CSV table of C-alpha atoms in Angstrom, one decimal:
chain,number,residue,atom,x,y,z
A,1,GLN,CA,0.3,9.2,22.6
A,2,VAL,CA,0.6,8.0,19.0
A,3,GLN,CA,3.4,5.5,18.4
A,4,LEU,CA,4.5,3.6,15.3
A,5,VAL,CA,7.1,1.1,16.6
A,6,GLN,CA,9.0,-0.8,13.9
A,7,SER,CA,11.0,-4.0,14.1
A,8,GLY,CA,14.7,-4.1,14.5
A,9,ALA,CA,17.6,-3.9,12.0
A,10,GLU,CA,18.1,-6.7,9.6
A,11,VAL,CA,21.1,-8.0,7.7
A,12,LYS,CA,20.2,-10.2,4.7
A,13,ARG,CA,22.0,-11.9,1.8
A,14,PRO,CA,21.3,-11.0,-1.8
A,15,GLY,CA,18.3,-12.9,-3.0
A,16,ALA,CA,16.7,-13.2,0.4
A,17,SER,CA,13.5,-11.6,1.7
A,18,VAL,CA,12.9,-9.3,4.6
A,19,LYS,CA,9.7,-8.6,6.5
A,20,VAL,CA,9.5,-5.4,8.5
A,21,SER,CA,6.7,-4.8,11.0
A,22,CYS,CA,5.1,-1.6,12.2
A,23,LYS,CA,3.0,-1.7,15.4
A,24,ALA,CA,0.6,1.2,15.8
A,25,SER,CA,-0.9,2.6,19.0
A,26,GLY,CA,-2.6,5.7,20.3
A,27,TYR,CA,-5.0,6.3,17.4
A,28,THR,CA,-7.7,4.4,15.5
A,29,PHE,CA,-5.6,2.1,13.3
A,30,THR,CA,-8.4,1.3,10.9
A,31,ASN,CA,-9.1,4.9,10.0
A,32,TYR,CA,-5.8,5.5,8.1
A,33,HIS,CA,-3.8,4.2,5.3
A,34,MET,CA,-0.2,3.2,6.1
A,35,HIS,CA,2.6,4.2,3.7
A,36,TRP,CA,6.1,2.8,3.4
A,37,VAL,CA,9.0,5.0,2.5
A,38,ARG,CA,12.7,4.1,2.2
A,39,GLN,CA,15.9,6.1,2.3
A,40,ALA,CA,19.2,4.7,1.1
A,41,PRO,CA,22.3,5.9,3.0
A,42,GLY,CA,22.9,9.6,2.2
A,43,GLN,CA,20.1,9.6,-0.3
A,44,GLY,CA,16.6,11.1,-0.6
A,45,LEU,CA,13.2,9.6,0.3
A,46,ASP,CA,11.6,7.0,-2.0
A,47,TRP,CA,7.9,6.0,-1.8
A,48,VAL,CA,7.4,2.3,-1.7
A,49,GLY,CA,3.7,1.9,-1.4
A,50,VAL,CA,0.5,2.1,0.7
A,51,ILE,CA,-2.1,-0.2,2.2
A,52,ASN,CA,-5.7,0.9,2.8
A,53,PRO,CA,-7.3,1.1,6.2
A,54,SER,CA,-9.1,-2.2,6.0
A,55,GLY,CA,-6.0,-3.9,4.6
A,56,ASP,CA,-7.7,-5.3,1.5
A,57,SER,CA,-6.1,-3.0,-1.1
A,58,THR,CA,-2.5,-2.0,-1.8
A,59,THR,CA,-0.7,0.2,-4.3
A,60,TYR,CA,3.0,-0.2,-4.9
A,61,ALA,CA,5.5,2.0,-6.8
A,62,PRO,CA,6.2,0.4,-10.2
A,63,LYS,CA,9.9,-0.1,-9.3
A,64,PHE,CA,8.9,-2.4,-6.4
A,65,GLN,CA,6.0,-4.2,-8.1
A,66,GLY,CA,6.4,-7.9,-8.0
A,67,ARG,CA,8.9,-7.8,-5.1
A,68,VAL,CA,6.9,-6.0,-2.3
A,69,THR,CA,3.9,-7.2,-0.3
A,70,MET,CA,2.2,-5.1,2.3
A,71,THR,CA,-0.2,-6.7,4.7
A,72,ARG,CA,-2.2,-5.6,7.8
A,73,ASP,CA,-3.3,-7.3,10.9
A,74,THR,CA,-6.1,-5.2,12.4
A,75,SER,CA,-6.3,-7.5,15.4
A,76,THR,CA,-2.9,-6.4,16.5
A,77,SER,CA,-2.8,-3.0,14.8
A,78,THR,CA,0.3,-4.1,13.0
A,79,ASP,CA,1.4,-3.5,9.4
A,80,TYR,CA,4.0,-5.5,7.5
A,81,MET,CA,6.1,-4.8,4.5
A,82,GLU,CA,7.9,-7.7,2.9
A,83,LEU,CA,10.5,-7.2,0.2
A,84,SER,CA,11.9,-10.2,-1.8
A,85,SER,CA,14.8,-10.8,-4.1
A,86,LEU,CA,16.9,-8.4,-2.2
A,87,ARG,CA,19.9,-6.8,-3.8
A,88,SER,CA,22.6,-4.4,-2.5
A,89,GLU,CA,20.6,-1.4,-3.7
A,90,ASP,CA,17.8,-2.3,-1.3
A,91,THR,CA,20.1,-1.3,1.6
A,92,ALA,CA,18.1,1.5,3.3
A,93,VAL,CA,16.1,2.7,6.2
A,94,TYR,CA,12.5,1.7,5.8
A,95,TYR,CA,9.8,3.8,7.4
A,96,CYS,CA,6.1,3.2,8.0
A,97,ALA,CA,4.1,6.4,8.1
A,98,VAL,CA,0.6,7.7,8.4
A,99,VAL,CA,1.5,10.5,6.2
A,100,ARG,CA,-1.8,12.4,6.2
A,101,VAL,CA,-1.4,13.2,9.9
A,102,GLY,CA,2.4,13.1,10.2
A,103,TYR,CA,3.0,9.9,12.2
A,104,TRP,CA,6.2,8.1,11.3
A,105,GLY,CA,7.9,5.1,12.7
A,106,GLN,CA,11.5,5.2,13.9
A,107,GLY,CA,12.8,3.4,10.8
A,108,THR,CA,14.3,0.0,10.3
A,109,LEU,CA,17.7,-0.4,8.7
A,110,VAL,CA,17.8,-3.2,6.2
A,111,THR,CA,21.3,-4.1,5.1
A,112,VAL,CA,21.8,-6.4,2.1
A,113,SER,CA,25.3,-7.8,1.9
A,114,SER,CA,27.0,-11.0,0.9
B,1,ASP,CA,5.5,9.0,-12.8
B,2,ILE,CA,5.3,12.7,-11.8
B,3,GLN,CA,8.7,14.2,-11.3
B,4,LEU,CA,9.2,16.8,-8.5
B,5,THR,CA,12.2,19.1,-8.9
B,6,GLN,CA,13.3,21.1,-5.9
B,7,SER,CA,15.4,24.2,-6.1
B,8,PRO,CA,17.9,25.1,-4.9
B,9,SER,CA,19.3,21.7,-3.8
B,10,PHE,CA,21.5,23.4,-1.3
B,11,LEU,CA,21.3,26.8,0.4
B,12,SER,CA,22.7,28.6,3.4
B,13,ALA,CA,21.0,31.3,5.3
B,14,SER,CA,21.7,33.6,8.3
B,15,VAL,CA,19.6,33.7,11.4
B,16,GLY,CA,16.6,36.0,10.6
B,17,ASP,CA,16.8,35.5,6.8
B,18,ARG,CA,13.7,34.7,4.8
B,19,VAL,CA,14.2,31.4,3.0
B,20,THR,CA,12.3,30.1,0.0
B,21,ILE,CA,12.4,26.6,-1.5
B,22,THR,CA,10.6,25.8,-4.7
B,23,CYS,CA,9.1,22.4,-5.8
B,24,ARG,CA,8.1,22.1,-9.5
B,25,ALA,CA,5.9,19.2,-10.7
B,26,SER,CA,6.2,17.7,-14.2
B,27,GLN,CA,2.5,17.9,-14.5
B,28,GLY,CA,-0.4,19.5,-12.6
B,29,ILE,CA,-1.1,18.1,-9.1
B,30,SER,CA,-3.7,20.5,-7.9
B,31,SER,CA,-2.9,21.2,-4.2
B,32,SER,CA,-1.9,17.6,-3.4
B,33,LEU,CA,1.5,18.4,-2.0
B,34,ALA,CA,3.2,18.1,1.4
B,35,TRP,CA,6.4,19.5,2.8
B,36,TYR,CA,8.7,17.7,5.2
B,37,GLN,CA,11.7,18.6,7.3
B,38,GLN,CA,14.3,15.9,8.0
B,39,LYS,CA,17.3,16.1,10.4
B,40,PRO,CA,20.1,13.5,10.3
B,41,GLY,CA,19.2,10.2,11.7
B,42,LYS,CA,15.6,11.1,12.2
B,43,ALA,CA,12.3,10.4,10.5
B,44,PRO,CA,10.8,13.2,8.3
B,45,LYS,CA,8.5,15.6,10.1
B,46,LEU,CA,5.4,16.8,8.3
B,47,LEU,CA,5.3,20.6,8.1
B,48,ILE,CA,2.7,21.5,5.5
B,49,PHE,CA,-0.1,19.5,3.8
B,50,ASP,CA,-2.5,20.3,1.0
B,51,ALA,CA,0.2,22.8,-0.2
B,52,SER,CA,-0.6,25.5,2.3
B,53,THR,CA,-2.1,24.0,5.5
B,54,LEU,CA,0.3,24.2,8.5
B,55,GLN,CA,0.5,21.0,10.5
B,56,SER,CA,-0.4,21.3,14.1
B,57,GLY,CA,2.5,22.3,16.3
B,58,VAL,CA,4.7,23.6,13.5
B,59,PRO,CA,6.0,27.1,14.0
B,60,SER,CA,4.1,29.8,12.2
B,61,ARG,CA,7.3,31.0,10.5
B,62,PHE,CA,6.8,28.1,8.1
B,63,SER,CA,4.3,28.6,5.3
B,64,GLY,CA,3.5,26.9,2.0
B,65,SER,CA,1.9,28.2,-1.2
B,66,GLY,CA,1.2,27.2,-4.8
B,67,SER,CA,-1.0,24.9,-6.9
B,68,GLY,CA,-0.8,23.1,-10.2
B,69,THR,CA,2.9,22.7,-11.0
B,70,GLU,CA,4.7,25.3,-8.8
B,71,PHE,CA,4.9,25.3,-5.0
B,72,THR,CA,7.0,27.1,-2.4
B,73,LEU,CA,8.0,26.5,1.1
B,74,THR,CA,8.9,29.7,3.0
B,75,ILE,CA,10.6,30.2,6.3
B,76,ASP,CA,10.0,33.8,7.4
B,77,SER,CA,12.8,34.1,9.8
B,78,MET,CA,15.5,31.5,9.7
B,79,GLN,CA,16.3,29.9,13.1
B,80,PRO,CA,19.3,27.7,13.9
B,81,GLU,CA,17.0,24.7,14.5
B,82,ASP,CA,15.7,25.0,10.9
B,83,SER,CA,19.0,23.6,9.5
B,84,ALA,CA,17.8,20.4,7.9
B,85,THR,CA,16.9,18.8,4.6
B,86,TYR,CA,13.4,19.7,3.2
B,87,TYR,CA,11.4,17.4,0.9
B,88,CYS,CA,8.2,17.9,-1.1
B,89,GLN,CA,5.9,15.0,-1.9
B,90,GLN,CA,2.9,14.8,-4.2
B,91,PHE,CA,-0.3,12.8,-3.5
B,92,ASN,CA,-2.2,13.5,-6.7
B,93,ASN,CA,-1.0,10.4,-8.6
B,94,PHE,CA,0.6,7.1,-7.8
B,95,PRO,CA,3.4,6.6,-7.1
B,96,HIS,CA,3.5,9.4,-4.5
B,97,THR,CA,6.9,10.7,-5.5
B,98,PHE,CA,9.2,12.9,-3.5
B,99,GLY,CA,11.5,15.8,-4.6
B,100,GLN,CA,15.2,15.2,-4.4
B,101,GLY,CA,15.5,17.3,-1.3
B,102,ALA,CA,16.9,20.8,-0.4
B,103,LYS,CA,19.6,21.0,2.2
B,104,LEU,CA,19.4,24.2,4.3
B,105,GLU,CA,22.3,25.2,6.5
B,106,ILE,CA,22.9,28.1,8.8
B,107,LYS,CA,25.6,30.6,7.8
């Protein structure tokens, strides 16, 4: 069955970086874009960006431009999202998702605290 | 960025009620809209894509309609398990923005 398994929770200091992984299985990884979405505690959904199936093109939401990097390792069917210069407002659950077909990861809580 | 405004933001309904949630876009987005259901502590679940296509496995009491700037999600007969927050998302332009959410509770 389809699975998107994300890496575990992270606690980071302000100014640090975090890299979240998303390992896919059960479908043809290179057929679909992977989106990243975040949700701050008690808040709504916030689209972060997307990487294309071959991993050579990304589009990021303007609010994250310059701080986010999405990469893809097709050999391991794993996507990565790295967010730098973390601030407290980046505290959120980060999801990877193949939105077109409704596959979502379980979410990764990133806590930014001094 | 395209703004999506959902209304109402909060509603309560009794079992068997018909429920309608609206999503208005700040500019035309054709039919490039999806609806999600999210329950506390869980990832969103895709209900509808391309404004009106029911995702496989989703109960037929859910339906979507609309195009351009106005869209609706309808639940024909509210069930207790439908208590959740519902979000719309547009895919016509980057960034792929979400509505602010509509929380639906059972009366």
